[in-house]
PDB file of C-alpha atoms in Angstrom:
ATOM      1  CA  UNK A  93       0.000   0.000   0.000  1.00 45.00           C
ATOM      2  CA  UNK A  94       1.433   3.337  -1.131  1.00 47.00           C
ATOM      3  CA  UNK A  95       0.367   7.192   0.330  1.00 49.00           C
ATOM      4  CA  UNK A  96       2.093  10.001  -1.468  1.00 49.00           C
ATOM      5  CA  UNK A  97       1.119  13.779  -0.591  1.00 50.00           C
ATOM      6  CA  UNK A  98       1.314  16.306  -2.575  1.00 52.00           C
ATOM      7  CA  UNK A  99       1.107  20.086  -1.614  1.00 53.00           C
ATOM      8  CA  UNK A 100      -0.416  21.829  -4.488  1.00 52.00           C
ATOM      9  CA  UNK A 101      -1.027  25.620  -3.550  1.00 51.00           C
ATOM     10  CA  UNK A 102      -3.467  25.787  -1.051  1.00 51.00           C
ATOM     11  CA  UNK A 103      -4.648  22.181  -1.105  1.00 52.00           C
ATOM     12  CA  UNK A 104      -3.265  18.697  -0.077  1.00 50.00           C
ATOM     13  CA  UNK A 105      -3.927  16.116  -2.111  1.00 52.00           C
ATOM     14  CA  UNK A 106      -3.410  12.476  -0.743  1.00 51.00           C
ATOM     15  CA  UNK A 107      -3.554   9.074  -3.091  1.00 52.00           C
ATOM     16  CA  UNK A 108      -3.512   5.926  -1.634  1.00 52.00           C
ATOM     17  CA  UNK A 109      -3.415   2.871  -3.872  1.00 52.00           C
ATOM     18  CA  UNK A 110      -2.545  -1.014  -3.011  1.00 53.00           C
ATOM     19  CA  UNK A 111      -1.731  -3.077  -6.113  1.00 53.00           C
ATOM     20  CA  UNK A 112      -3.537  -6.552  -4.588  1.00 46.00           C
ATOM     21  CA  UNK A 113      -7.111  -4.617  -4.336  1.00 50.00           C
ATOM     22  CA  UNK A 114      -6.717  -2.846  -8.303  1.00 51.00           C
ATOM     23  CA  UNK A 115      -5.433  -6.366  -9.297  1.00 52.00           C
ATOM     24  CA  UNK A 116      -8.460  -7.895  -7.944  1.00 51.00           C
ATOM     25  CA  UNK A 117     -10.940  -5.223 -10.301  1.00 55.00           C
ATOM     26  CA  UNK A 118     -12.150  -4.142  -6.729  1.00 57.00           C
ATOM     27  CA  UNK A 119     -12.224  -0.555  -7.987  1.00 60.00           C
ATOM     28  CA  UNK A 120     -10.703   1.842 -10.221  1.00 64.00           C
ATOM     29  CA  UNK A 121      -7.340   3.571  -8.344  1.00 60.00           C
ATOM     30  CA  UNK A 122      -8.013   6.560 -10.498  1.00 64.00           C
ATOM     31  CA  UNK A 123     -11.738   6.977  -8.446  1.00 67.00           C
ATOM     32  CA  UNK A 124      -9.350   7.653  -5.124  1.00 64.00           C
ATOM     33  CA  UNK A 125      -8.081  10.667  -5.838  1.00 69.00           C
ATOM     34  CA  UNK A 126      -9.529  13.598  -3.546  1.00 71.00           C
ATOM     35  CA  UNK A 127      -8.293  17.086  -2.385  1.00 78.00           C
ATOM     36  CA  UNK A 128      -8.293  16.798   1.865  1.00 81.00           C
ATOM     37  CA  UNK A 129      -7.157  19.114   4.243  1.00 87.00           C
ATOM     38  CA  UNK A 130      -3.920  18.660   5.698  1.00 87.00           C
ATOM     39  CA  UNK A 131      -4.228  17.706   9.217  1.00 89.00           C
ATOM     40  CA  UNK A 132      -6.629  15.110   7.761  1.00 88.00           C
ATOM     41  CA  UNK A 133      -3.974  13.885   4.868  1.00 87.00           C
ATOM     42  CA  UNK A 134      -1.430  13.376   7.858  1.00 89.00           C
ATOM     43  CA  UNK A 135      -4.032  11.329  10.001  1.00 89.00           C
ATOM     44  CA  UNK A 136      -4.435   9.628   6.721  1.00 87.00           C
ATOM     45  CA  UNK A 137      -0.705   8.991   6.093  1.00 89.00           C
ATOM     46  CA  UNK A 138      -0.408   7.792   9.363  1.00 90.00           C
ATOM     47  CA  UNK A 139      -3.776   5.166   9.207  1.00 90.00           C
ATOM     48  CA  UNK A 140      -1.988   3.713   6.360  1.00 89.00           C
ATOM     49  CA  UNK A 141       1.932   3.257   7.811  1.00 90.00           C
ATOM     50  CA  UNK A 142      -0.094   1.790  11.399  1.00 89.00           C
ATOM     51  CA  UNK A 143      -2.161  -0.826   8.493  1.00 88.00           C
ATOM     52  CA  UNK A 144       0.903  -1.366   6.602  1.00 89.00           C
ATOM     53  CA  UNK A 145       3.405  -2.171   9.444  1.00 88.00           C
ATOM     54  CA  UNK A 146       0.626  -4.579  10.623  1.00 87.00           C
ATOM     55  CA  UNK A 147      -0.726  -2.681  13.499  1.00 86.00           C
ATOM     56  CA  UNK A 148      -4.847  -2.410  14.084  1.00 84.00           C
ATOM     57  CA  UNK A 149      -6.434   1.671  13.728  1.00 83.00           C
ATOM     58  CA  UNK A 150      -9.935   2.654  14.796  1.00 79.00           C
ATOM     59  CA  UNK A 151     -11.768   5.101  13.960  1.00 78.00           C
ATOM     60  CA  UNK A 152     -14.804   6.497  15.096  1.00 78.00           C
ATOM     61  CA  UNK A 153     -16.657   9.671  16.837  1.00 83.00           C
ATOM     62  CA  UNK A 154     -17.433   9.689  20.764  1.00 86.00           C
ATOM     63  CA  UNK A 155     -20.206  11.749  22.458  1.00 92.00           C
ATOM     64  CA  UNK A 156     -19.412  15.632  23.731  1.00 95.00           C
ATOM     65  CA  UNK A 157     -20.888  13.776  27.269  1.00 97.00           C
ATOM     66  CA  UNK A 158     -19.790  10.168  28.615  1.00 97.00           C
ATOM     67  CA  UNK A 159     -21.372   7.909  31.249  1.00 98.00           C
ATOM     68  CA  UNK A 160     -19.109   7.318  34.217  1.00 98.00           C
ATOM     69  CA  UNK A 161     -18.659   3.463  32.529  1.00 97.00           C
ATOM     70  CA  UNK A 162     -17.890   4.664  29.292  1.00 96.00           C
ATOM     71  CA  UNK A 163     -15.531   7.422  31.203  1.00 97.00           C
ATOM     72  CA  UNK A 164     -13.948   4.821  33.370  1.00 97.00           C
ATOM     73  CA  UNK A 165     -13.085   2.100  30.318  1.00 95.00           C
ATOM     74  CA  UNK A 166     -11.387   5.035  27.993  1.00 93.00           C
ATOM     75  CA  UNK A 167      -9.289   5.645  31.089  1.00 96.00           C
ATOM     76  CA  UNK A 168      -8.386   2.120  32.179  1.00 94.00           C
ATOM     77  CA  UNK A 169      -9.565   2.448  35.338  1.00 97.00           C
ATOM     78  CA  UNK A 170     -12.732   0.932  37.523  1.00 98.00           C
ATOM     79  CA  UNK A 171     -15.904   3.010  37.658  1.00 98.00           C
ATOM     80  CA  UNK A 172     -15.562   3.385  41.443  1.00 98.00           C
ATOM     81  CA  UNK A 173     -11.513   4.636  40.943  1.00 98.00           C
ATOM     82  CA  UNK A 174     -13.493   6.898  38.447  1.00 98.00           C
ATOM     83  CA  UNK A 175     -15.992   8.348  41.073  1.00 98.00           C
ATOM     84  CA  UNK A 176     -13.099   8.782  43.831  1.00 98.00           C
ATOM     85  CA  UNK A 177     -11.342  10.840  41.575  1.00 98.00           C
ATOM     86  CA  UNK A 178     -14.333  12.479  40.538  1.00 98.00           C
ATOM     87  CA  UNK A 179     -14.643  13.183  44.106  1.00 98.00           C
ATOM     88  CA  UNK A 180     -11.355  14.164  44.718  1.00 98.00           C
ATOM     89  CA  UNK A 181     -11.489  16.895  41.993  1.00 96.00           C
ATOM     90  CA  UNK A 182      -9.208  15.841  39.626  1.00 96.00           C
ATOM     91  CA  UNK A 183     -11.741  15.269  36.439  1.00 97.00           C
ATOM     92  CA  UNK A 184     -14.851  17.540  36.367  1.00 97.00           C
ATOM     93  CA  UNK A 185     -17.668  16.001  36.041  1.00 98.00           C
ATOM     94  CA  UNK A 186     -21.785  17.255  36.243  1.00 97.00           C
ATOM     95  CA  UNK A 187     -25.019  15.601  37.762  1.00 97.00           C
ATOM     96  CA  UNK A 188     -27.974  15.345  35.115  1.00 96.00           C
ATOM     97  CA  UNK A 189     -30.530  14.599  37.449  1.00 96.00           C
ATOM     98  CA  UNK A 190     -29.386  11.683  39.574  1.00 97.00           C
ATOM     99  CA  UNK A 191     -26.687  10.235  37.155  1.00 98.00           C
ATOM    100  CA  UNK A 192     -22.931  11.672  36.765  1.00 98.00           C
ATOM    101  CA  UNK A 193     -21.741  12.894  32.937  1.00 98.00           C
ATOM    102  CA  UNK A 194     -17.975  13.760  31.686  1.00 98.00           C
ATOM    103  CA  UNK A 195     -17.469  16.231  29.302  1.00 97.00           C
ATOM    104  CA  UNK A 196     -15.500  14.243  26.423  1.00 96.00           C
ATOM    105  CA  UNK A 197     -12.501  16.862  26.552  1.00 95.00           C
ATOM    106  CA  UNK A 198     -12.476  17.222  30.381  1.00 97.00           C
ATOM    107  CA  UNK A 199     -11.385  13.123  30.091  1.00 97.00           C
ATOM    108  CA  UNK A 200      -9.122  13.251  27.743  1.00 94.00           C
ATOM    109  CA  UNK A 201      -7.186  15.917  28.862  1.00 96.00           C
ATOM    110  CA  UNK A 202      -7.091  14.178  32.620  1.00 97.00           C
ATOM    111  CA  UNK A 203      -5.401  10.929  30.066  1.00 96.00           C
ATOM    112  CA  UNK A 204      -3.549  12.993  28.486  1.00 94.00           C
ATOM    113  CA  UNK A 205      -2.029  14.705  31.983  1.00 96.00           C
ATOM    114  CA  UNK A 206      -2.072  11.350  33.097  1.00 95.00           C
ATOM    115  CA  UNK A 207       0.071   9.960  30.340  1.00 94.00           C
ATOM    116  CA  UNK A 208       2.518  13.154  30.440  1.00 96.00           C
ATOM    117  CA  UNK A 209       3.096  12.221  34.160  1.00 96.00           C
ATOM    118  CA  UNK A 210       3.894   8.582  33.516  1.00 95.00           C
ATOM    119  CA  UNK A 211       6.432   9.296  30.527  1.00 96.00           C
ATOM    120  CA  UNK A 212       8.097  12.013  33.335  1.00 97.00           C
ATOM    121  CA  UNK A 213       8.306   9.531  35.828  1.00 97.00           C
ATOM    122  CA  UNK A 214       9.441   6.865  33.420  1.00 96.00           C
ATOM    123  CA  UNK A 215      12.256   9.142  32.298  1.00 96.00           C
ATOM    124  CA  UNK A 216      13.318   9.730  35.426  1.00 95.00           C
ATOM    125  CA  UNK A 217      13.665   6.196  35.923  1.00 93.00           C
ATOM    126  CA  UNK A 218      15.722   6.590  33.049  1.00 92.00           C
ATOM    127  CA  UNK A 219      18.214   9.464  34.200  1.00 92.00           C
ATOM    128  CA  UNK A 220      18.698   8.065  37.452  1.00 92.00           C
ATOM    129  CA  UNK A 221      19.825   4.280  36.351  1.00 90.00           C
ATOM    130  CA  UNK A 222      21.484   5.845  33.461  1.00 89.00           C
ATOM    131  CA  UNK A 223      23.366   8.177  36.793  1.00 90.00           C
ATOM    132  CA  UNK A 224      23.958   5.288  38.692  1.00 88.00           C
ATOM    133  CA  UNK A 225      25.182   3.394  35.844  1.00 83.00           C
ATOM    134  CA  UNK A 226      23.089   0.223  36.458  1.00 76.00           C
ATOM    135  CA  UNK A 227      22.340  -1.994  34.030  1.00 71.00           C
ATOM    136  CA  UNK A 228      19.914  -4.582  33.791  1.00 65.00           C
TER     137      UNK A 228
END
């Protein structure tokens, strides 16, 4: 499977083609050929190196508001871990009448803090075995 980009003056255009599919007669490579915007050509791009080194991409939508179970699973953490730090502050949350809603954002950017904190910690690991010369 091949992507090639090219930047045209104020548009992007991406083609993607794979030989075994056009070999097959599944459709004419000359019908994929559409003007995108950029950030989506690079999602693109990178859709097809994840497919093509073998690795699994999903894509979908999600909700502007989640459920505290659909909250907790994006997270990777138990609904009740989910209310505590709901509790706690640490992810916003809202009451619509008895039942507690995330704003989509507001969780993300908690995994995304979350994630930055791990990869600081993790380097640190890093810098101090690399310091104390250890090697495993």
């Amino acid at each position: 499977m091949d992507a090639v980009i090219d930047r045209g003056v104020g548009k992007t255009t991406l083609t993607v083609t794979s030989n075994q599919v056009s070999q097959a007669g599944a459709f004419n490579p000359a019908d994929l050929l559409s003007v995108v915007p950029a950030e989506l050509a690079r999602i693109l791009v990178e859709v097809v190196q994840t497919v093509a080194a073998g690795g699994t991409v999903t894509i979908g939508s999600m909700p502007d508001e989640l459920t505290t179970t659909s909250a907790a699973d994006l997270l990777g953490v138990s609904r009740p871990t989910l209310m505590k730090l709901i509790r706690e502050e640490q992810i916003p949350a809202h009451k619509v009448g008895t039942h507690t809603r995330l704003n989509t954002a507001d969780v993300l950017a908690y995994r995304d803090r979350l994630r930055e904190q791990q990869r600081a910690a993790f380097q640190d690991l890093r810098d101090f075995e690399e310091a104390e010369d250890l090697d495993y």
